[in-house]
mmCIF file of C-alpha atoms in Angstrom:
data_model
loop_
_atom_site.group_PDB
_atom_site.id
_atom_site.type_symbol
_atom_site.label_atom_id
_atom_site.label_comp_id
_atom_site.label_asym_id
_atom_site.label_seq_id
_atom_site.Cartn_x
_atom_site.Cartn_y
_atom_site.Cartn_z
ATOM 1 C CA UNK A 25 26.470 -38.094 36.089
ATOM 2 C CA UNK A 26 26.297 -40.386 33.042
ATOM 3 C CA UNK A 27 29.272 -42.677 32.447
ATOM 4 C CA UNK A 28 31.875 -41.431 29.997
ATOM 5 C CA UNK A 29 31.449 -44.626 28.034
ATOM 6 C CA UNK A 30 27.951 -43.218 26.856
ATOM 7 C CA UNK A 31 29.494 -39.951 25.671
ATOM 8 C CA UNK A 32 30.295 -41.119 22.075
ATOM 9 C CA UNK A 33 26.703 -42.479 21.750
ATOM 10 C CA UNK A 34 25.300 -39.140 22.944
ATOM 11 C CA UNK A 35 27.497 -37.140 20.580
ATOM 12 C CA UNK A 36 26.612 -39.387 17.755
ATOM 13 C CA UNK A 37 22.911 -38.970 18.415
ATOM 14 C CA UNK A 38 23.241 -35.172 18.552
ATOM 15 C CA UNK A 39 25.190 -35.126 15.259
ATOM 16 C CA UNK A 40 22.586 -37.265 13.630
ATOM 17 C CA UNK A 41 19.882 -35.015 14.843
ATOM 18 C CA UNK A 42 21.717 -31.913 13.615
ATOM 19 C CA UNK A 43 22.312 -33.538 10.224
ATOM 20 C CA UNK A 44 18.626 -34.394 9.939
ATOM 21 C CA UNK A 45 17.437 -30.895 10.803
ATOM 22 C CA UNK A 46 19.948 -29.369 8.296
ATOM 23 C CA UNK A 47 18.684 -31.686 5.637
ATOM 24 C CA UNK A 48 15.181 -30.724 6.265
ATOM 25 C CA UNK A 49 16.039 -26.983 6.364
ATOM 26 C CA UNK A 50 17.659 -27.358 2.937
ATOM 27 C CA UNK A 51 14.594 -29.047 1.607
ATOM 28 C CA UNK A 52 12.192 -26.534 3.028
ATOM 29 C CA UNK A 53 14.042 -23.642 1.445
ATOM 30 C CA UNK A 54 12.909 -25.083 -1.903
ATOM 31 C CA UNK A 55 9.393 -25.900 -0.860
ATOM 32 C CA UNK A 56 7.835 -22.968 -2.651
ATOM 33 C CA UNK A 57 4.293 -22.222 -1.498
ATOM 34 C CA UNK A 58 1.465 -20.084 -2.720
ATOM 35 C CA UNK A 59 -0.506 -18.339 0.063
ATOM 36 C CA UNK A 60 -4.071 -17.057 -0.493
ATOM 37 C CA UNK A 61 -5.352 -14.237 1.685
ATOM 38 C CA UNK A 62 -8.509 -12.135 1.605
ATOM 39 C CA UNK A 63 -8.425 -8.557 2.680
ATOM 40 C CA UNK A 64 -11.705 -6.550 3.239
ATOM 41 C CA UNK A 65 -10.389 -3.161 2.106
ATOM 42 C CA UNK A 66 -12.317 -1.960 -0.951
ATOM 43 C CA UNK A 67 -15.286 0.372 -0.958
ATOM 44 C CA UNK A 68 -18.662 -1.347 -0.834
ATOM 45 C CA UNK A 69 -20.038 -2.557 -4.086
ATOM 46 C CA UNK A 70 -16.708 -2.815 -5.913
ATOM 47 C CA UNK A 71 -15.383 -5.945 -7.653
ATOM 48 C CA UNK A 72 -12.639 -7.927 -5.925
ATOM 49 C CA UNK A 73 -9.012 -7.081 -6.922
ATOM 50 C CA UNK A 74 -6.445 -9.877 -7.160
ATOM 51 C CA UNK A 75 -2.930 -8.739 -6.090
ATOM 52 C CA UNK A 76 0.149 -10.926 -6.379
ATOM 53 C CA UNK A 77 2.675 -10.018 -3.712
ATOM 54 C CA UNK A 78 6.250 -11.023 -4.565
ATOM 55 C CA UNK A 79 9.226 -10.351 -2.330
ATOM 56 C CA UNK A 80 12.739 -11.471 -1.520
ATOM 57 C CA UNK A 81 13.282 -13.726 -4.585
ATOM 58 C CA UNK A 82 17.149 -13.530 -4.133
ATOM 59 C CA UNK A 83 17.663 -15.086 -7.614
ATOM 60 C CA UNK A 84 20.846 -16.654 -8.859
ATOM 61 C CA UNK A 85 21.195 -18.174 -12.372
ATOM 62 C CA UNK A 86 21.405 -21.759 -11.031
ATOM 63 C CA UNK A 87 18.092 -21.775 -9.154
ATOM 64 C CA UNK A 88 16.128 -23.388 -11.947
ATOM 65 C CA UNK A 89 13.473 -24.815 -9.637
ATOM 66 C CA UNK A 90 12.606 -21.412 -8.301
ATOM 67 C CA UNK A 91 12.605 -20.036 -11.814
ATOM 68 C CA UNK A 92 10.169 -22.653 -13.068
ATOM 69 C CA UNK A 93 7.817 -22.116 -10.095
ATOM 70 C CA UNK A 94 7.786 -18.405 -10.707
ATOM 71 C CA UNK A 95 6.881 -18.843 -14.330
ATOM 72 C CA UNK A 96 3.838 -20.821 -13.270
ATOM 73 C CA UNK A 97 2.467 -17.909 -11.272
ATOM 74 C CA UNK A 98 1.390 -16.208 -14.439
ATOM 75 C CA UNK A 99 -1.473 -18.762 -14.537
ATOM 76 C CA UNK A 100 -3.007 -16.996 -11.544
ATOM 77 C CA UNK A 101 -3.909 -14.095 -13.801
ATOM 78 C CA UNK A 102 -3.610 -11.412 -11.104
ATOM 79 C CA UNK A 103 -4.915 -7.897 -11.712
ATOM 80 C CA UNK A 104 -1.850 -6.282 -10.192
ATOM 81 C CA UNK A 105 1.655 -7.375 -9.100
ATOM 82 C CA UNK A 106 3.462 -5.760 -6.198
ATOM 83 C CA UNK A 107 7.124 -6.564 -5.837
ATOM 84 C CA UNK A 108 8.701 -5.463 -2.559
ATOM 85 C CA UNK A 109 12.317 -5.954 -3.454
ATOM 86 C CA UNK A 110 15.412 -8.112 -2.963
ATOM 87 C CA UNK A 111 15.038 -9.753 -6.356
ATOM 88 C CA UNK A 112 18.788 -10.241 -6.883
ATOM 89 C CA UNK A 113 21.493 -12.310 -5.379
ATOM 90 C CA UNK A 114 23.879 -12.503 -8.310
ATOM 91 C CA UNK A 115 25.179 -9.915 -10.797
ATOM 92 C CA UNK A 116 23.863 -11.961 -13.748
ATOM 93 C CA UNK A 117 20.400 -12.435 -12.296
ATOM 94 C CA UNK A 118 18.473 -9.545 -13.929
ATOM 95 C CA UNK A 119 17.665 -11.412 -17.244
ATOM 96 C CA UNK A 120 16.910 -14.457 -15.167
ATOM 97 C CA UNK A 121 14.361 -12.629 -13.087
ATOM 98 C CA UNK A 122 12.799 -11.126 -16.217
ATOM 99 C CA UNK A 123 12.480 -14.543 -17.836
ATOM 100 C CA UNK A 124 11.073 -16.070 -14.629
ATOM 101 C CA UNK A 125 8.398 -13.415 -14.237
ATOM 102 C CA UNK A 126 7.373 -13.925 -17.886
ATOM 103 C CA UNK A 127 3.936 -12.658 -18.705
ATOM 104 C CA UNK A 128 3.561 -11.250 -15.217
ATOM 105 C CA UNK A 129 5.480 -8.237 -16.579
ATOM 106 C CA UNK A 130 2.421 -7.646 -18.880
ATOM 107 C CA UNK A 131 0.274 -7.188 -15.836
ATOM 108 C CA UNK A 132 0.075 -3.713 -14.082
ATOM 109 C CA UNK A 133 2.740 -3.726 -11.393
ATOM 110 C CA UNK A 134 4.649 -1.611 -8.888
ATOM 111 C CA UNK A 135 8.116 -2.145 -7.328
ATOM 112 C CA UNK A 136 10.678 -0.954 -4.814
ATOM 113 C CA UNK A 137 14.173 -2.220 -4.146
ATOM 114 C CA UNK A 138 15.779 -3.856 -1.155
ATOM 115 C CA UNK A 139 19.361 -3.892 0.009
ATOM 116 C CA UNK A 140 20.080 -7.074 -1.857
ATOM 117 C CA UNK A 141 19.157 -5.456 -5.113
ATOM 118 C CA UNK A 142 21.921 -2.937 -4.512
ATOM 119 C CA UNK A 143 24.815 -4.929 -3.021
ATOM 120 C CA UNK A 144 26.370 -8.281 -3.777
ATOM 121 C CA UNK A 145 25.728 -10.974 -1.146
ATOM 122 C CA UNK A 146 28.733 -12.000 0.947
ATOM 123 C CA UNK A 147 29.534 -14.885 3.230
ATOM 124 C CA UNK A 148 28.520 -13.972 6.845
ATOM 125 C CA UNK A 149 27.972 -15.810 10.093
ATOM 126 C CA UNK A 150 24.265 -16.814 9.895
ATOM 127 C CA UNK A 151 23.949 -16.769 13.719
ATOM 128 C CA UNK A 152 24.313 -12.939 13.634
ATOM 129 C CA UNK A 153 20.966 -12.770 12.060
ATOM 130 C CA UNK A 154 19.468 -13.906 15.399
ATOM 131 C CA UNK A 155 21.300 -11.285 17.391
ATOM 132 C CA UNK A 156 20.129 -7.756 18.022
ATOM 133 C CA UNK A 157 20.691 -5.361 15.095
ATOM 134 C CA UNK A 158 24.038 -3.644 15.561
ATOM 135 C CA UNK A 159 23.340 -1.098 12.731
ATOM 136 C CA UNK A 160 26.131 -2.306 10.553
ATOM 137 C CA UNK A 161 25.249 -2.510 6.857
ATOM 138 C CA UNK A 162 27.385 -4.386 4.353
ATOM 139 C CA UNK A 163 27.773 -1.709 1.708
ATOM 140 C CA UNK A 164 31.519 -2.276 1.315
ATOM 141 C CA UNK A 165 30.951 -4.898 -1.413
ATOM 142 C CA UNK A 166 30.438 -4.546 -5.170
ATOM 143 C CA UNK A 167 27.094 -3.179 -6.383
ATOM 144 C CA UNK A 168 24.674 -5.314 -8.305
ATOM 145 C CA UNK A 169 23.089 -4.045 -11.552
ATOM 146 C CA UNK A 170 20.041 -2.485 -9.895
ATOM 147 C CA UNK A 171 19.730 0.196 -12.633
ATOM 148 C CA UNK A 172 19.167 -2.510 -15.124
ATOM 149 C CA UNK A 173 16.539 -4.112 -12.842
ATOM 150 C CA UNK A 174 14.755 -0.810 -12.539
ATOM 151 C CA UNK A 175 14.928 -0.314 -16.357
ATOM 152 C CA UNK A 176 13.637 -3.850 -16.924
ATOM 153 C CA UNK A 177 10.544 -3.390 -14.728
ATOM 154 C CA UNK A 178 9.912 0.201 -15.875
ATOM 155 C CA UNK A 179 10.139 -0.751 -19.534
ATOM 156 C CA UNK A 180 7.488 -3.414 -18.905
ATOM 157 C CA UNK A 181 5.181 -0.671 -17.561
ATOM 158 C CA UNK A 182 5.613 -1.362 -13.860
ATOM 159 C CA UNK A 183 5.575 1.782 -11.748
ATOM 160 C CA UNK A 184 8.771 2.565 -9.819
ATOM 161 C CA UNK A 185 7.827 3.699 -6.299
ATOM 162 C CA UNK A 186 11.315 4.355 -5.030
ATOM 163 C CA UNK A 187 10.618 7.363 -2.689
ATOM 164 C CA UNK A 188 7.701 8.326 -4.897
ATOM 165 C CA UNK A 189 3.956 8.626 -4.956
ATOM 166 C CA UNK A 190 1.873 7.539 -7.988
ATOM 167 C CA UNK A 191 -1.409 6.367 -9.148
ATOM 168 C CA UNK A 192 -2.833 3.519 -11.215
ATOM 169 C CA UNK A 193 -6.213 2.464 -12.582
ATOM 170 C CA UNK A 194 -6.610 -1.310 -12.652
ATOM 171 C CA UNK A 195 -9.959 -2.344 -14.102
ATOM 172 C CA UNK A 196 -12.533 -0.244 -12.278
ATOM 173 C CA UNK A 197 -10.280 0.400 -9.296
ATOM 174 C CA UNK A 198 -8.300 3.656 -8.881
ATOM 175 C CA UNK A 199 -5.239 3.259 -6.625
ATOM 176 C CA UNK A 200 -3.235 5.981 -4.857
ATOM 177 C CA UNK A 201 0.286 4.595 -4.280
ATOM 178 C CA UNK A 202 3.328 5.565 -2.235
ATOM 179 C CA UNK A 203 6.672 3.734 -1.867
ATOM 180 C CA UNK A 204 10.028 4.239 -0.187
ATOM 181 C CA UNK A 205 13.500 3.054 -0.963
ATOM 182 C CA UNK A 206 14.942 0.443 1.360
ATOM 183 C CA UNK A 207 14.506 1.458 5.065
ATOM 184 C CA UNK A 208 17.004 -1.195 6.175
ATOM 185 C CA UNK A 209 19.770 0.810 4.506
ATOM 186 C CA UNK A 210 18.224 4.115 5.610
ATOM 187 C CA UNK A 211 17.450 5.037 2.064
ATOM 188 C CA UNK A 212 13.815 5.803 2.742
ATOM 189 C CA UNK A 213 12.773 9.476 2.352
ATOM 190 C CA UNK A 214 9.415 9.824 3.988
ATOM 191 C CA UNK A 215 9.462 13.493 3.401
ATOM 192 C CA UNK A 216 9.276 12.788 -0.330
ATOM 193 C CA UNK A 217 6.003 10.865 0.082
ATOM 194 C CA UNK A 218 4.526 13.120 2.753
ATOM 195 C CA UNK A 219 0.966 14.279 2.916
ATOM 196 C CA UNK A 220 -2.361 12.553 3.224
ATOM 197 C CA UNK A 221 -3.163 9.749 0.767
ATOM 198 C CA UNK A 222 -5.620 10.786 -1.994
ATOM 199 C CA UNK A 223 -9.089 10.494 -0.430
ATOM 200 C CA UNK A 224 -10.665 10.294 -3.883
ATOM 201 C CA UNK A 225 -8.928 6.975 -4.743
ATOM 202 C CA UNK A 226 -10.698 3.640 -4.278
ATOM 203 C CA UNK A 227 -7.594 2.150 -2.572
ATOM 204 C CA UNK A 228 -4.682 3.805 -0.972
ATOM 205 C CA UNK A 229 -1.567 1.432 -0.896
ATOM 206 C CA UNK A 230 1.799 1.968 0.729
ATOM 207 C CA UNK A 231 4.807 -0.171 -0.267
ATOM 208 C CA UNK A 232 8.242 -0.659 1.333
ATOM 209 C CA UNK A 233 10.880 -3.404 1.300
ATOM 210 C CA UNK A 234 11.546 -3.521 5.103
ATOM 211 C CA UNK A 235 8.632 -2.960 7.499
ATOM 212 C CA UNK A 236 10.339 -0.594 9.885
ATOM 213 C CA UNK A 237 7.887 1.037 12.323
ATOM 214 C CA UNK A 238 8.690 4.578 11.245
ATOM 215 C CA UNK A 239 7.514 3.676 7.735
ATOM 216 C CA UNK A 240 4.402 1.717 8.854
ATOM 217 C CA UNK A 241 3.422 4.582 11.199
ATOM 218 C CA UNK A 242 3.811 7.137 8.391
ATOM 219 C CA UNK A 243 1.616 5.231 5.987
ATOM 220 C CA UNK A 244 -1.099 4.399 8.559
ATOM 221 C CA UNK A 245 -1.203 8.053 9.819
ATOM 222 C CA UNK A 246 -1.328 9.407 6.193
ATOM 223 C CA UNK A 247 -4.552 7.394 5.505
ATOM 224 C CA UNK A 248 -3.267 4.417 3.462
ATOM 225 C CA UNK A 249 -5.641 1.522 3.635
ATOM 226 C CA UNK A 250 -3.044 -1.198 3.293
ATOM 227 C CA UNK A 251 0.763 -1.563 3.422
ATOM 228 C CA UNK A 252 2.805 -4.289 1.663
ATOM 229 C CA UNK A 253 6.396 -5.268 2.676
ATOM 230 C CA UNK A 254 8.882 -8.089 2.741
ATOM 231 C CA UNK A 255 12.483 -8.349 4.113
ATOM 232 C CA UNK A 256 11.810 -10.482 7.202
ATOM 233 C CA UNK A 257 11.818 -13.865 5.454
ATOM 234 C CA UNK A 258 9.154 -14.609 8.050
ATOM 235 C CA UNK A 259 11.941 -15.169 10.576
ATOM 236 C CA UNK A 260 13.447 -17.779 8.135
ATOM 237 C CA UNK A 261 14.453 -20.143 11.045
ATOM 238 C CA UNK A 262 11.335 -20.365 13.284
ATOM 239 C CA UNK A 263 10.134 -22.331 16.208
ATOM 240 C CA UNK A 264 7.621 -25.125 15.558
ATOM 241 C CA UNK A 265 4.358 -23.558 14.394
ATOM 242 C CA UNK A 266 6.114 -20.780 12.622
ATOM 243 C CA UNK A 267 6.973 -18.630 15.600
ATOM 244 C CA UNK A 268 9.653 -16.156 14.349
ATOM 245 C CA UNK A 269 12.654 -15.418 16.597
ATOM 246 C CA UNK A 270 13.628 -12.255 14.713
ATOM 247 C CA UNK A 271 12.504 -9.933 11.871
ATOM 248 C CA UNK A 272 15.894 -8.224 11.026
ATOM 249 C CA UNK A 273 14.203 -4.893 11.709
ATOM 250 C CA UNK A 274 12.243 -3.192 14.568
ATOM 251 C CA UNK A 275 8.947 -4.932 13.708
ATOM 252 C CA UNK A 276 8.082 -7.461 16.517
ATOM 253 C CA UNK A 277 8.343 -11.100 15.657
ATOM 254 C CA UNK A 278 4.619 -11.778 16.196
ATOM 255 C CA UNK A 279 4.031 -9.862 12.883
ATOM 256 C CA UNK A 280 6.943 -11.199 10.918
ATOM 257 C CA UNK A 281 4.770 -12.499 8.169
ATOM 258 C CA UNK A 282 1.139 -12.609 7.033
ATOM 259 C CA UNK A 283 -1.791 -10.209 7.426
ATOM 260 C CA UNK A 284 -2.023 -8.003 10.477
ATOM 261 C CA UNK A 285 -3.300 -4.583 11.525
ATOM 262 C CA UNK A 286 -0.986 -1.576 12.058
ATOM 263 C CA UNK A 287 -0.868 -0.382 14.776
ATOM 264 C CA UNK A 288 -1.084 -3.910 16.119
ATOM 265 C CA UNK A 289 -3.896 -3.117 18.556
ATOM 266 C CA UNK A 290 -6.046 -1.252 15.981
ATOM 267 C CA UNK A 291 -9.236 -2.456 14.276
ATOM 268 C CA UNK A 292 -10.648 -1.882 10.806
ATOM 269 C CA UNK A 293 -12.237 1.608 10.668
ATOM 270 C CA UNK A 294 -9.959 3.006 13.298
ATOM 271 C CA UNK A 295 -8.488 6.317 12.140
ATOM 272 C CA UNK A 296 -4.733 6.271 11.558
ATOM 273 C CA UNK A 297 -4.676 2.472 11.025
ATOM 274 C CA UNK A 298 -4.106 0.117 8.081
ATOM 275 C CA UNK A 299 -3.883 -3.446 7.032
ATOM 276 C CA UNK A 300 -0.379 -4.756 6.691
ATOM 277 C CA UNK A 301 0.862 -7.768 4.746
ATOM 278 C CA UNK A 302 4.436 -8.885 5.313
ATOM 279 C CA UNK A 303 5.629 -11.543 2.822
ATOM 280 C CA UNK A 304 8.024 -14.308 4.070
ATOM 281 C CA UNK A 305 9.505 -14.101 0.541
ATOM 282 C CA UNK A 306 10.776 -16.759 -1.856
ATOM 283 C CA UNK A 307 14.543 -16.845 -1.200
ATOM 284 C CA UNK A 308 17.425 -16.748 1.228
ATOM 285 C CA UNK A 309 20.996 -15.616 1.027
ATOM 286 C CA UNK A 310 22.754 -17.940 -1.474
ATOM 287 C CA UNK A 311 25.222 -18.733 1.294
ATOM 288 C CA UNK A 312 22.542 -19.992 3.735
ATOM 289 C CA UNK A 313 19.822 -21.652 1.752
ATOM 290 C CA UNK A 314 17.857 -22.978 4.752
ATOM 291 C CA UNK A 315 14.420 -22.373 6.223
ATOM 292 C CA UNK A 316 12.777 -23.997 9.253
ATOM 293 C CA UNK A 317 8.992 -23.790 9.889
ATOM 294 C CA UNK A 318 8.749 -20.945 7.449
ATOM 295 C CA UNK A 319 8.387 -22.008 3.828
ATOM 296 C CA UNK A 320 9.229 -19.690 0.993
ATOM 297 C CA UNK A 321 6.153 -18.034 -0.375
ATOM 298 C CA UNK A 322 4.265 -15.784 -2.801
ATOM 299 C CA UNK A 323 0.869 -14.478 -1.825
ATOM 300 C CA UNK A 324 -2.242 -13.919 -3.864
ATOM 301 C CA UNK A 325 -4.151 -11.248 -1.975
ATOM 302 C CA UNK A 326 -7.833 -10.963 -2.902
ATOM 303 C CA UNK A 327 -8.994 -7.488 -1.995
ATOM 304 C CA UNK A 328 -12.613 -7.504 -1.146
ATOM 305 C CA UNK A 329 -15.188 -4.709 -0.421
ATOM 306 C CA UNK A 330 -15.742 -4.034 3.234
ATOM 307 C CA UNK A 331 -19.087 -5.426 4.568
#
């Protein structure tokens, strides 16, 4: 047993290490990163389609660095923007989000909302995020101006996929689309987007904020080629190498972010299966602006013809 005279030194070393990790986590939460991913999902012979996937922006008026980084994304000149929710973290954030997206709002786009678009963030114990979901949802707080957010996106021409199906033509590509309201709150209505995806479309795309298995299973079984979601923050606080500890839903941590198949053991071409991209998102709760081994991100998906 070490002598008690070494205890202050050990405690001091531990406090220094914890302070260093916290400082790094605060820095990483602002280390905005663009991911580039290729997905072989279009019919043979078609031109590639560039899709910018945005999620979990969690904007507050004072986050000027994030706002400037978002404005620069317009230079990517995507063909389509897919926003999978949780844009807001403050009641005055809607005009800030609009300004930050800038000319991206002139690009064809689709959107759904997440729980943090609906309800004001509140101070909570961040360790609860690592515990099993107890089913409690914090809906006893003031609402955020999500109708204004919907109006802002819709007025720009973006398609609202809140428990809806729809279609778009982007360049030469026809898209059959379906989206659900936030599954984390239980707002998803799969019966309202039921039925097989349009077999005549070039691409069938399912959208949700939170990648709960019931939603992923529904889209894959209905014949959607790809599914886009967010919500997980990629785990937010991960082990070295980016291994997530939790997803804040029933999706397993191994698929907390990035491109995967659904079901997990399926292969391209298997009936009842789809590509799935889960964004780690750009933000955090304003009360816990930290990330570890999981940088905030937006993703430029280049959809390619199958070979």
